[in-house]
PDB file of C-alpha atoms in Angstrom:
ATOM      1  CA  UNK A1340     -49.925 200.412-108.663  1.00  0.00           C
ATOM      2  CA  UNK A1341     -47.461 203.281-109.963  1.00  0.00           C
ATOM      3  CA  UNK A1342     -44.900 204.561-107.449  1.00  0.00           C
ATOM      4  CA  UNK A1343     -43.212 207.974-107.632  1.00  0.00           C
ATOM      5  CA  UNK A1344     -39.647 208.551-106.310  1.00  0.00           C
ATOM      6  CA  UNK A1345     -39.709 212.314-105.038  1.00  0.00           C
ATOM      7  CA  UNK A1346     -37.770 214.869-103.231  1.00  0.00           C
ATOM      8  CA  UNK A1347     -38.862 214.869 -99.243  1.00  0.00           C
ATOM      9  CA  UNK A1348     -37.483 217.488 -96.737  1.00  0.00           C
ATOM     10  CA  UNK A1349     -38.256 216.867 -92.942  1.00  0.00           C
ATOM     11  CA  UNK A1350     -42.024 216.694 -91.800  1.00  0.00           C
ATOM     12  CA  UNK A1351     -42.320 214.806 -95.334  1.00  0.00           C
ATOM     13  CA  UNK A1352     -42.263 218.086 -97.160  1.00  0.00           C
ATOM     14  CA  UNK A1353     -42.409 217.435-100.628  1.00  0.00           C
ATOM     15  CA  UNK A1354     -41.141 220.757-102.567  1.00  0.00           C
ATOM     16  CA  UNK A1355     -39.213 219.571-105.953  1.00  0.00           C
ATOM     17  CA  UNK A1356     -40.406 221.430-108.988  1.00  0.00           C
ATOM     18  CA  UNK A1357     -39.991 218.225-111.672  1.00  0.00           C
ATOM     19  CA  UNK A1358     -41.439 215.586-109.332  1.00  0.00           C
ATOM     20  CA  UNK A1359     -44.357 218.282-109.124  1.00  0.00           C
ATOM     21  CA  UNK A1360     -45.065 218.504-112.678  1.00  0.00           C
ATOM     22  CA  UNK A1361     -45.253 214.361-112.433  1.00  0.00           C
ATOM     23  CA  UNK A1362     -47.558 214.329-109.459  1.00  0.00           C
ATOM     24  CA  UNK A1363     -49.873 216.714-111.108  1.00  0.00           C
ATOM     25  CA  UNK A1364     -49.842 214.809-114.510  1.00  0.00           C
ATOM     26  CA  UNK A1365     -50.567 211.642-112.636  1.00  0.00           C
ATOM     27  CA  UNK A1366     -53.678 213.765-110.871  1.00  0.00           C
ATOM     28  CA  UNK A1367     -55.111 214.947-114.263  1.00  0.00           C
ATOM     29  CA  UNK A1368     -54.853 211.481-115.629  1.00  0.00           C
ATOM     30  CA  UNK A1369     -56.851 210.199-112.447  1.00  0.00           C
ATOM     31  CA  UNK A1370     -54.111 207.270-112.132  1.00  0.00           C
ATOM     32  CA  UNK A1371     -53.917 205.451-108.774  1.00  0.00           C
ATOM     33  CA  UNK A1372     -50.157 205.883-107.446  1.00  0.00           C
ATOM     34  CA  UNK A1373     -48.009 206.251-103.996  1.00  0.00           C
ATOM     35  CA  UNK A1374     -44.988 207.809-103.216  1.00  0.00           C
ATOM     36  CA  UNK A1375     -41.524 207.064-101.514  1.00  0.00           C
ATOM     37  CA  UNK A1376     -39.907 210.473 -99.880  1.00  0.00           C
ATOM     38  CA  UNK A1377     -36.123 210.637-101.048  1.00  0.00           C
ATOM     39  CA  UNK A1378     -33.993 212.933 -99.063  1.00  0.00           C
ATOM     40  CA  UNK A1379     -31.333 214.444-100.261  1.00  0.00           C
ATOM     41  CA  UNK A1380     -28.745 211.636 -98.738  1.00  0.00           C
ATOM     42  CA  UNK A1381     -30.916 208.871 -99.839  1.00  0.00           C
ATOM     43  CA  UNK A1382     -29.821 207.936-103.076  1.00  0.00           C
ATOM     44  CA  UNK A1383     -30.224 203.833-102.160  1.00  0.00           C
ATOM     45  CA  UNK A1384     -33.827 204.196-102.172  1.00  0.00           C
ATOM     46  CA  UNK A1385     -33.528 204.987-106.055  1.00  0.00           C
ATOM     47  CA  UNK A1386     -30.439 202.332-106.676  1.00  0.00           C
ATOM     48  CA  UNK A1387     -32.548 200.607-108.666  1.00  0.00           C
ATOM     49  CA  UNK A1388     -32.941 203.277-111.360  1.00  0.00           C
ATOM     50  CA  UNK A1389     -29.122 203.127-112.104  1.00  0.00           C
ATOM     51  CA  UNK A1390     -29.108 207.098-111.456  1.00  0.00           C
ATOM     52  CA  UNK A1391     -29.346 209.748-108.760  1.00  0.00           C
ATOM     53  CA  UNK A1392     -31.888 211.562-109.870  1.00  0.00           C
ATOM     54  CA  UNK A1393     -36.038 211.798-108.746  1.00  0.00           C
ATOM     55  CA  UNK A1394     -38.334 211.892-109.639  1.00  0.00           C
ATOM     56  CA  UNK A1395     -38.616 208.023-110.661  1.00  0.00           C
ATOM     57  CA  UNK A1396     -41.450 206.343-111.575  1.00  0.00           C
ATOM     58  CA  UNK A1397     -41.442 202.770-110.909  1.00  0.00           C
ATOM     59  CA  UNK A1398     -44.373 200.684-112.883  1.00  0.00           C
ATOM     60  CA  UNK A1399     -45.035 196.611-113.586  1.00  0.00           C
ATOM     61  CA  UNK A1400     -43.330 196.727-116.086  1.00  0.00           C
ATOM     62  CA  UNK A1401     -39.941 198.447-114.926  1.00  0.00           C
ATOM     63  CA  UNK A1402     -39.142 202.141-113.888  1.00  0.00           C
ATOM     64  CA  UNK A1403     -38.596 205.622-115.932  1.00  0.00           C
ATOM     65  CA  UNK A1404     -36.485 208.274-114.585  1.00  0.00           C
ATOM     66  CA  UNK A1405     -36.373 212.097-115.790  1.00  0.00           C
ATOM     67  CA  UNK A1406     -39.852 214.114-115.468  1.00  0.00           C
ATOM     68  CA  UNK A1407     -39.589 214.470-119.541  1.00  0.00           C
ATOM     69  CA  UNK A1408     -39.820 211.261-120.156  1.00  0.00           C
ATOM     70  CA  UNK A1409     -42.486 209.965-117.789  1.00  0.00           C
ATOM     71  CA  UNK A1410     -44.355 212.964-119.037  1.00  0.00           C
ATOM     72  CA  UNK A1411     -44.275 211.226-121.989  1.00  0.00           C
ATOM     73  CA  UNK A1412     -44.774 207.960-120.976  1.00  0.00           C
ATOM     74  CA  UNK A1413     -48.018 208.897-119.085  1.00  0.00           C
ATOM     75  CA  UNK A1414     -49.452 209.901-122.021  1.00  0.00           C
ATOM     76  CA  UNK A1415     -48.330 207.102-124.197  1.00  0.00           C
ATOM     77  CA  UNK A1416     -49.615 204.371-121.812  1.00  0.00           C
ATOM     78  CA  UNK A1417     -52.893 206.316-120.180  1.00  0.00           C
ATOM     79  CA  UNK A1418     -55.124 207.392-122.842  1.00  0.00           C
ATOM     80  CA  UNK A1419     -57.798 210.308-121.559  1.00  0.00           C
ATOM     81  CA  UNK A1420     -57.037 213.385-120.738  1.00  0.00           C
ATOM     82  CA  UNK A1421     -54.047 213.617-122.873  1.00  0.00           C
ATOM     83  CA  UNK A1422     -51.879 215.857-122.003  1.00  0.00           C
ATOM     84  CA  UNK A1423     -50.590 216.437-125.278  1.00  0.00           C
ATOM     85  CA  UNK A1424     -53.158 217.843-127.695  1.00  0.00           C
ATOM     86  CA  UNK A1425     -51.400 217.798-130.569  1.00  0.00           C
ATOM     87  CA  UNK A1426     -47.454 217.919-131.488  1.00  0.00           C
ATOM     88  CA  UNK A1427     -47.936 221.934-131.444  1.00  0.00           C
ATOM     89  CA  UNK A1428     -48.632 221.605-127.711  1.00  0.00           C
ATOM     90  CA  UNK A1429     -46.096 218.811-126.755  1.00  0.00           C
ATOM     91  CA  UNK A1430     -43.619 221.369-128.929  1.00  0.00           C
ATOM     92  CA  UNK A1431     -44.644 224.229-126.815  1.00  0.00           C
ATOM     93  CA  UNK A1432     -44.219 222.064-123.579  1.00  0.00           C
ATOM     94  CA  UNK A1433     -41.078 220.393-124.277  1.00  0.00           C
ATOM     95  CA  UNK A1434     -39.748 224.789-124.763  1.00  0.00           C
ATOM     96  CA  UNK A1435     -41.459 225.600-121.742  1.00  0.00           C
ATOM     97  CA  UNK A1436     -39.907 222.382-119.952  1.00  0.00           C
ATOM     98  CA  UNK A1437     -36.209 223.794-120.846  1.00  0.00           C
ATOM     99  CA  UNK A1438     -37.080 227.459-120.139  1.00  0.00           C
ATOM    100  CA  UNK A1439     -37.830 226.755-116.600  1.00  0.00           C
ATOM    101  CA  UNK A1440     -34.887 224.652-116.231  1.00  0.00           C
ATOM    102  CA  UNK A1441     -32.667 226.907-117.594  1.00  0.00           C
ATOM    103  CA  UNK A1442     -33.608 230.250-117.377  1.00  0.00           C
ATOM    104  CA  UNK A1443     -36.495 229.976-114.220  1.00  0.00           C
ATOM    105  CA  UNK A1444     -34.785 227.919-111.556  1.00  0.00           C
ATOM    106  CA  UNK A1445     -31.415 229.450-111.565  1.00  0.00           C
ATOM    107  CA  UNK A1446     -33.377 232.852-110.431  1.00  0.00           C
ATOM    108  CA  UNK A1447     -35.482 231.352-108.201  1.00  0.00           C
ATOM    109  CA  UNK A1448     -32.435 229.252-106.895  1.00  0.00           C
ATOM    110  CA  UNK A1449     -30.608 232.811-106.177  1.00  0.00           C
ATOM    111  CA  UNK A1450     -33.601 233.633-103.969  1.00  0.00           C
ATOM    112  CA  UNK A1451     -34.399 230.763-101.852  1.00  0.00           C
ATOM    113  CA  UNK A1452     -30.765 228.928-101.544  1.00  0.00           C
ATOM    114  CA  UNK A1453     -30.856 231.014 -98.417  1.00  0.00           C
ATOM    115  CA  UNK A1454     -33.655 229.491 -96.854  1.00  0.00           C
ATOM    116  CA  UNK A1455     -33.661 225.760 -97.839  1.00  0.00           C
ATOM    117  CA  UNK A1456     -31.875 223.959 -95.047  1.00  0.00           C
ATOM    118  CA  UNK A1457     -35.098 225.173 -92.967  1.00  0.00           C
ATOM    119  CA  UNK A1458     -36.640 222.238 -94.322  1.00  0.00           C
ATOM    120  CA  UNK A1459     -34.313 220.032 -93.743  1.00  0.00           C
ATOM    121  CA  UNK A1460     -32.466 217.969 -91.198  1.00  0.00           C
ATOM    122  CA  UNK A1461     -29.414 215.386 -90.432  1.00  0.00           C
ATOM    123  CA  UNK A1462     -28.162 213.987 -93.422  1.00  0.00           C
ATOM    124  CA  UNK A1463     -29.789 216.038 -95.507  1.00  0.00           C
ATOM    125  CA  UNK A1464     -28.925 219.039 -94.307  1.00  0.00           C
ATOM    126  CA  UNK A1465     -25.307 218.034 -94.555  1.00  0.00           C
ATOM    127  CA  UNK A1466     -25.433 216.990 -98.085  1.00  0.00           C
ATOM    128  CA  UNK A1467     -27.624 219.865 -99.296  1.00  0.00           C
ATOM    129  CA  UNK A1468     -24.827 222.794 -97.793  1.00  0.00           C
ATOM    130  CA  UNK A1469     -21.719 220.459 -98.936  1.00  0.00           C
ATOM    131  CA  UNK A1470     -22.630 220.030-102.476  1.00  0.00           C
ATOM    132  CA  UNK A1471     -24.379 223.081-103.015  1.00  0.00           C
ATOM    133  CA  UNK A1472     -21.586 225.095-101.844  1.00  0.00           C
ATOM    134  CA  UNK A1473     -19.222 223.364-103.729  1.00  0.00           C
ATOM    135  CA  UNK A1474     -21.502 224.183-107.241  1.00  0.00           C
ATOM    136  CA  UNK A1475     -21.868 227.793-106.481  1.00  0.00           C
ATOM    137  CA  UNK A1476     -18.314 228.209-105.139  1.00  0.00           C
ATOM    138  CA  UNK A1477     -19.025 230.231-101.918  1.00  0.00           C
ATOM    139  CA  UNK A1478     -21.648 230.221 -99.027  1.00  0.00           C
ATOM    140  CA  UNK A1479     -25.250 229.582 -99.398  1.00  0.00           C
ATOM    141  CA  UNK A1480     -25.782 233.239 -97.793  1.00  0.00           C
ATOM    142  CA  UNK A1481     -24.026 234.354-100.544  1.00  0.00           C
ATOM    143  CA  UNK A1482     -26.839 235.691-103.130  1.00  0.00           C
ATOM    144  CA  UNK A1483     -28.744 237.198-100.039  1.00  0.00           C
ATOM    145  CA  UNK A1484     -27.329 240.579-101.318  1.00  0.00           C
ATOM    146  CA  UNK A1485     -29.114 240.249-104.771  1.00  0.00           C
ATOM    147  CA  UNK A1486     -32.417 238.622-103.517  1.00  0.00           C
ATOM    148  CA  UNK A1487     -34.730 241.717-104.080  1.00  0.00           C
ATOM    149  CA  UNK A1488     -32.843 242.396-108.005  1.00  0.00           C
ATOM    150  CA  UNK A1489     -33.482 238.790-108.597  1.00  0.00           C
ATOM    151  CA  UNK A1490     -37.455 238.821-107.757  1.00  0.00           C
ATOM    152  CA  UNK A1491     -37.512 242.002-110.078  1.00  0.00           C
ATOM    153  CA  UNK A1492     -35.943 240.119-113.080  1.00  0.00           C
ATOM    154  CA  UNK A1493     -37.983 236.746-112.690  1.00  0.00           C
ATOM    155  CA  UNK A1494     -41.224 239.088-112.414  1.00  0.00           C
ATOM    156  CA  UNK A1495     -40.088 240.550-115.520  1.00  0.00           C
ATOM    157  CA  UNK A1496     -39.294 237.349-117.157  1.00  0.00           C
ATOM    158  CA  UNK A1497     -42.593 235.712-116.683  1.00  0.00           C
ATOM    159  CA  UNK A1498     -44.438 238.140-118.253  1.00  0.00           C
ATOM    160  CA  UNK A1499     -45.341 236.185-121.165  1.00  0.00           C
ATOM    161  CA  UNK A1500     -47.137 233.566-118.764  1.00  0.00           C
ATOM    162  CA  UNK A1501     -48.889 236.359-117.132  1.00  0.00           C
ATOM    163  CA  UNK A1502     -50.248 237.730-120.101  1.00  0.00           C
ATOM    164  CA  UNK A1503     -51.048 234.064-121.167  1.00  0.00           C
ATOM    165  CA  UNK A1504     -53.045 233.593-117.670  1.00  0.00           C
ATOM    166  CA  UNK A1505     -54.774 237.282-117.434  1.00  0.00           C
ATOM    167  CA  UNK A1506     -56.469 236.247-120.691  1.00  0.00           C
ATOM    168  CA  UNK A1507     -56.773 232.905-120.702  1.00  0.00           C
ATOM    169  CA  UNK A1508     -57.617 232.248-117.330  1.00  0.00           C
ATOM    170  CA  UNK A1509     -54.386 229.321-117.428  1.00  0.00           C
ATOM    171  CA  UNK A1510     -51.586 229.037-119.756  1.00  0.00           C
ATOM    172  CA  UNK A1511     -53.269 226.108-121.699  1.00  0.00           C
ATOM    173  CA  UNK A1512     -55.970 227.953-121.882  1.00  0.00           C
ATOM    174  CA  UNK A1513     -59.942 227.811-120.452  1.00  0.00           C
ATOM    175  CA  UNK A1514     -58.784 224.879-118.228  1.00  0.00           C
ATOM    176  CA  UNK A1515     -55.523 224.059-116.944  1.00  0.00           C
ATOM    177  CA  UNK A1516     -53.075 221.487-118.738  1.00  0.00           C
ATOM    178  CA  UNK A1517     -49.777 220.216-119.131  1.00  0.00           C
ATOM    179  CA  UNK A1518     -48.346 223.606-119.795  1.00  0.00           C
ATOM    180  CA  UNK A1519     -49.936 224.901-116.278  1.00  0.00           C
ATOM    181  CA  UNK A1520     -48.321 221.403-114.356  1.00  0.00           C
ATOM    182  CA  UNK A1521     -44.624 222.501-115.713  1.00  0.00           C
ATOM    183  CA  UNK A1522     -44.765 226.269-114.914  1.00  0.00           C
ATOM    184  CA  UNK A1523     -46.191 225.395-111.367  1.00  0.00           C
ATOM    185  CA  UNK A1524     -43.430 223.028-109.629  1.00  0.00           C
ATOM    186  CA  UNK A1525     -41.160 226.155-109.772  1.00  0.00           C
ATOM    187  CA  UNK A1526     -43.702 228.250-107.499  1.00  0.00           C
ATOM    188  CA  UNK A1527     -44.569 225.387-105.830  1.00  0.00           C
ATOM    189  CA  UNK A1528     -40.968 224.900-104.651  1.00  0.00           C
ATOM    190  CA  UNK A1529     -40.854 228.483-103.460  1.00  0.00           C
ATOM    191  CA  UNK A1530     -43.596 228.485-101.594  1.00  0.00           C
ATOM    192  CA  UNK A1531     -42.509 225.106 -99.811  1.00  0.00           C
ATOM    193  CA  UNK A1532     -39.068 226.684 -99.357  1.00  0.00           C
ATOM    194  CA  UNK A1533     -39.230 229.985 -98.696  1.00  0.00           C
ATOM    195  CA  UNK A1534     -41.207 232.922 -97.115  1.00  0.00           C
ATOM    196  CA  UNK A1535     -39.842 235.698 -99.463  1.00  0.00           C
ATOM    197  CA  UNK A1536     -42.311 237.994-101.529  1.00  0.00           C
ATOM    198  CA  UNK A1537     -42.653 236.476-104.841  1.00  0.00           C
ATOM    199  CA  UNK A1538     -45.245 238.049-106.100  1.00  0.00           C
ATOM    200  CA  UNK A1539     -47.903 239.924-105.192  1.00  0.00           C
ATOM    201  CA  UNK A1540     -51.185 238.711-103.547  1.00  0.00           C
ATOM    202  CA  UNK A1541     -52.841 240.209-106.298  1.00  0.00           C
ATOM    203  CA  UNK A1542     -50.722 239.483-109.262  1.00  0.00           C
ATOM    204  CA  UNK A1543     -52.774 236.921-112.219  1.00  0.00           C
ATOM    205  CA  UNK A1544     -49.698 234.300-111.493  1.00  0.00           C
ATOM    206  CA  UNK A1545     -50.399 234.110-107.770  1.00  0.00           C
ATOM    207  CA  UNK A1546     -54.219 233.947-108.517  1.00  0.00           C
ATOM    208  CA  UNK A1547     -53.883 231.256-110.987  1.00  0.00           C
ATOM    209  CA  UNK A1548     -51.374 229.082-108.559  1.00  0.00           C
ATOM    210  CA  UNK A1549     -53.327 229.538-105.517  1.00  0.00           C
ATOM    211  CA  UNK A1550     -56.162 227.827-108.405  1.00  0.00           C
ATOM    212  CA  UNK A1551     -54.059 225.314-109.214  1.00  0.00           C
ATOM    213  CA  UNK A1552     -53.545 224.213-105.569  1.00  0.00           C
ATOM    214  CA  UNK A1553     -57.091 224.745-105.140  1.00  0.00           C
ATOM    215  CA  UNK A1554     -58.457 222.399-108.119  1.00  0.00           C
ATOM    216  CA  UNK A1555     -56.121 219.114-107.304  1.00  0.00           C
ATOM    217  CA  UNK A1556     -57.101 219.958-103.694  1.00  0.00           C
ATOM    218  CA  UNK A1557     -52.840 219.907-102.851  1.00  0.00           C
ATOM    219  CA  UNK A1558     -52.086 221.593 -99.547  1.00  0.00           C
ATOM    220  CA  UNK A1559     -50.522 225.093 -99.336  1.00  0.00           C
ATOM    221  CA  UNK A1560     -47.636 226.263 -97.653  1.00  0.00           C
TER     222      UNK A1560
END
């Protein structure tokens, strides 16, 4: 039996964007697995992965951390579906990976900081204001001002994905794929986190995430 690693808040919410590209990987690929919830403080449970960082996905035959490179080793070790069609796709994914790590969650982070310690408690809680606060250099309050600017830019910015999705019907096209699973743990951790105004009801993105949800039956928030 696989295990995943992932990110828990309180009332076992589970609302990190990498360990939800995994978890949808592993759902495509119809492979058995459990989970462990890691809070924030909780680093021990994942000792044994010689980093800090979930998700981690512990196998017989040892453990991979980084959502990359179980990605990778998903599709490597479980044959059908692949998730890579050809290297043109795995190219494509492997951008899109780094785009939303660089360029998506930073905006997203601007609007939601805010709002995170609602989901979390104790410990947690502690550790998520401390170290946060120390990486932004100020209070967690303190992009409140900007919040409505920053939903403006990030609807601007993934406009290639919604032009992708009104035609397509999913970014991988007909049928969802690896390139849908990346692009969704960053909506999926908004939703989870936060009760801001994203998009709009009607907008293709919201349509095609509220499919997503909908097809690997995961609960809504």
């Amino acid at each position: 039996m696989i295990t995943l690693y992932e990110l828990a808040g309180k009332n076992d919410l589970r609302f990190s964007p990498p360990c939800w590209n995994v978890k949808l990987c592993l759902l495509y690929k119809n492979i058995d697995f459990e989970t462990v919830a890691v809070g924030f403080s909780e680093k021990n449970k994942i000792s044994f992965s010689n980093q800090q960082l979930v998700p981690v996905l512990k196998h017989q035959d040892g453990h991979i951390s980084d959502s990359w490179n179980i990605i990778n080793w998903l599709d490597e070790n479980y044959e059908n579906p692949k998730l890579f069609v050809n290297e043109t796709s795995k190219n494509f994914s492997h951008f899109l990976y780094h785009w939303t790590s660089r360029q998506i969650l930073p905006i997203l982070f601007k609007i939601i900081a805010h709002e995170i310690p609602n989901i979390l408690e104790g410990d947690d809680l502690d550790h998520y204001i401390v170290t946060r606060e120390e990486r932004i250099k100020g209070p967690i309050t303190k992009f409140v001002p900007v919040i409505s600017d920053s939903i403006k830019k990030f609807r601007n910015l993934i406009n290639p994905m919604r032009s992708l999705i009104k035609k397509n019907g999913f970014i991988s096209g007909s049928n969802p794929g690896i390139e849908d699973f990346i692009f969704f743990g960053n909506f999926k951790w908004v939703y989870t986190c936060s009760s801001c105004n994203l998009l709009d009801k009607e907008d293709e993105i919201f349509q095609w995430y509220k499919k997503i949800n909908q097809i690997f039956n995961i609960e809504t928030h």
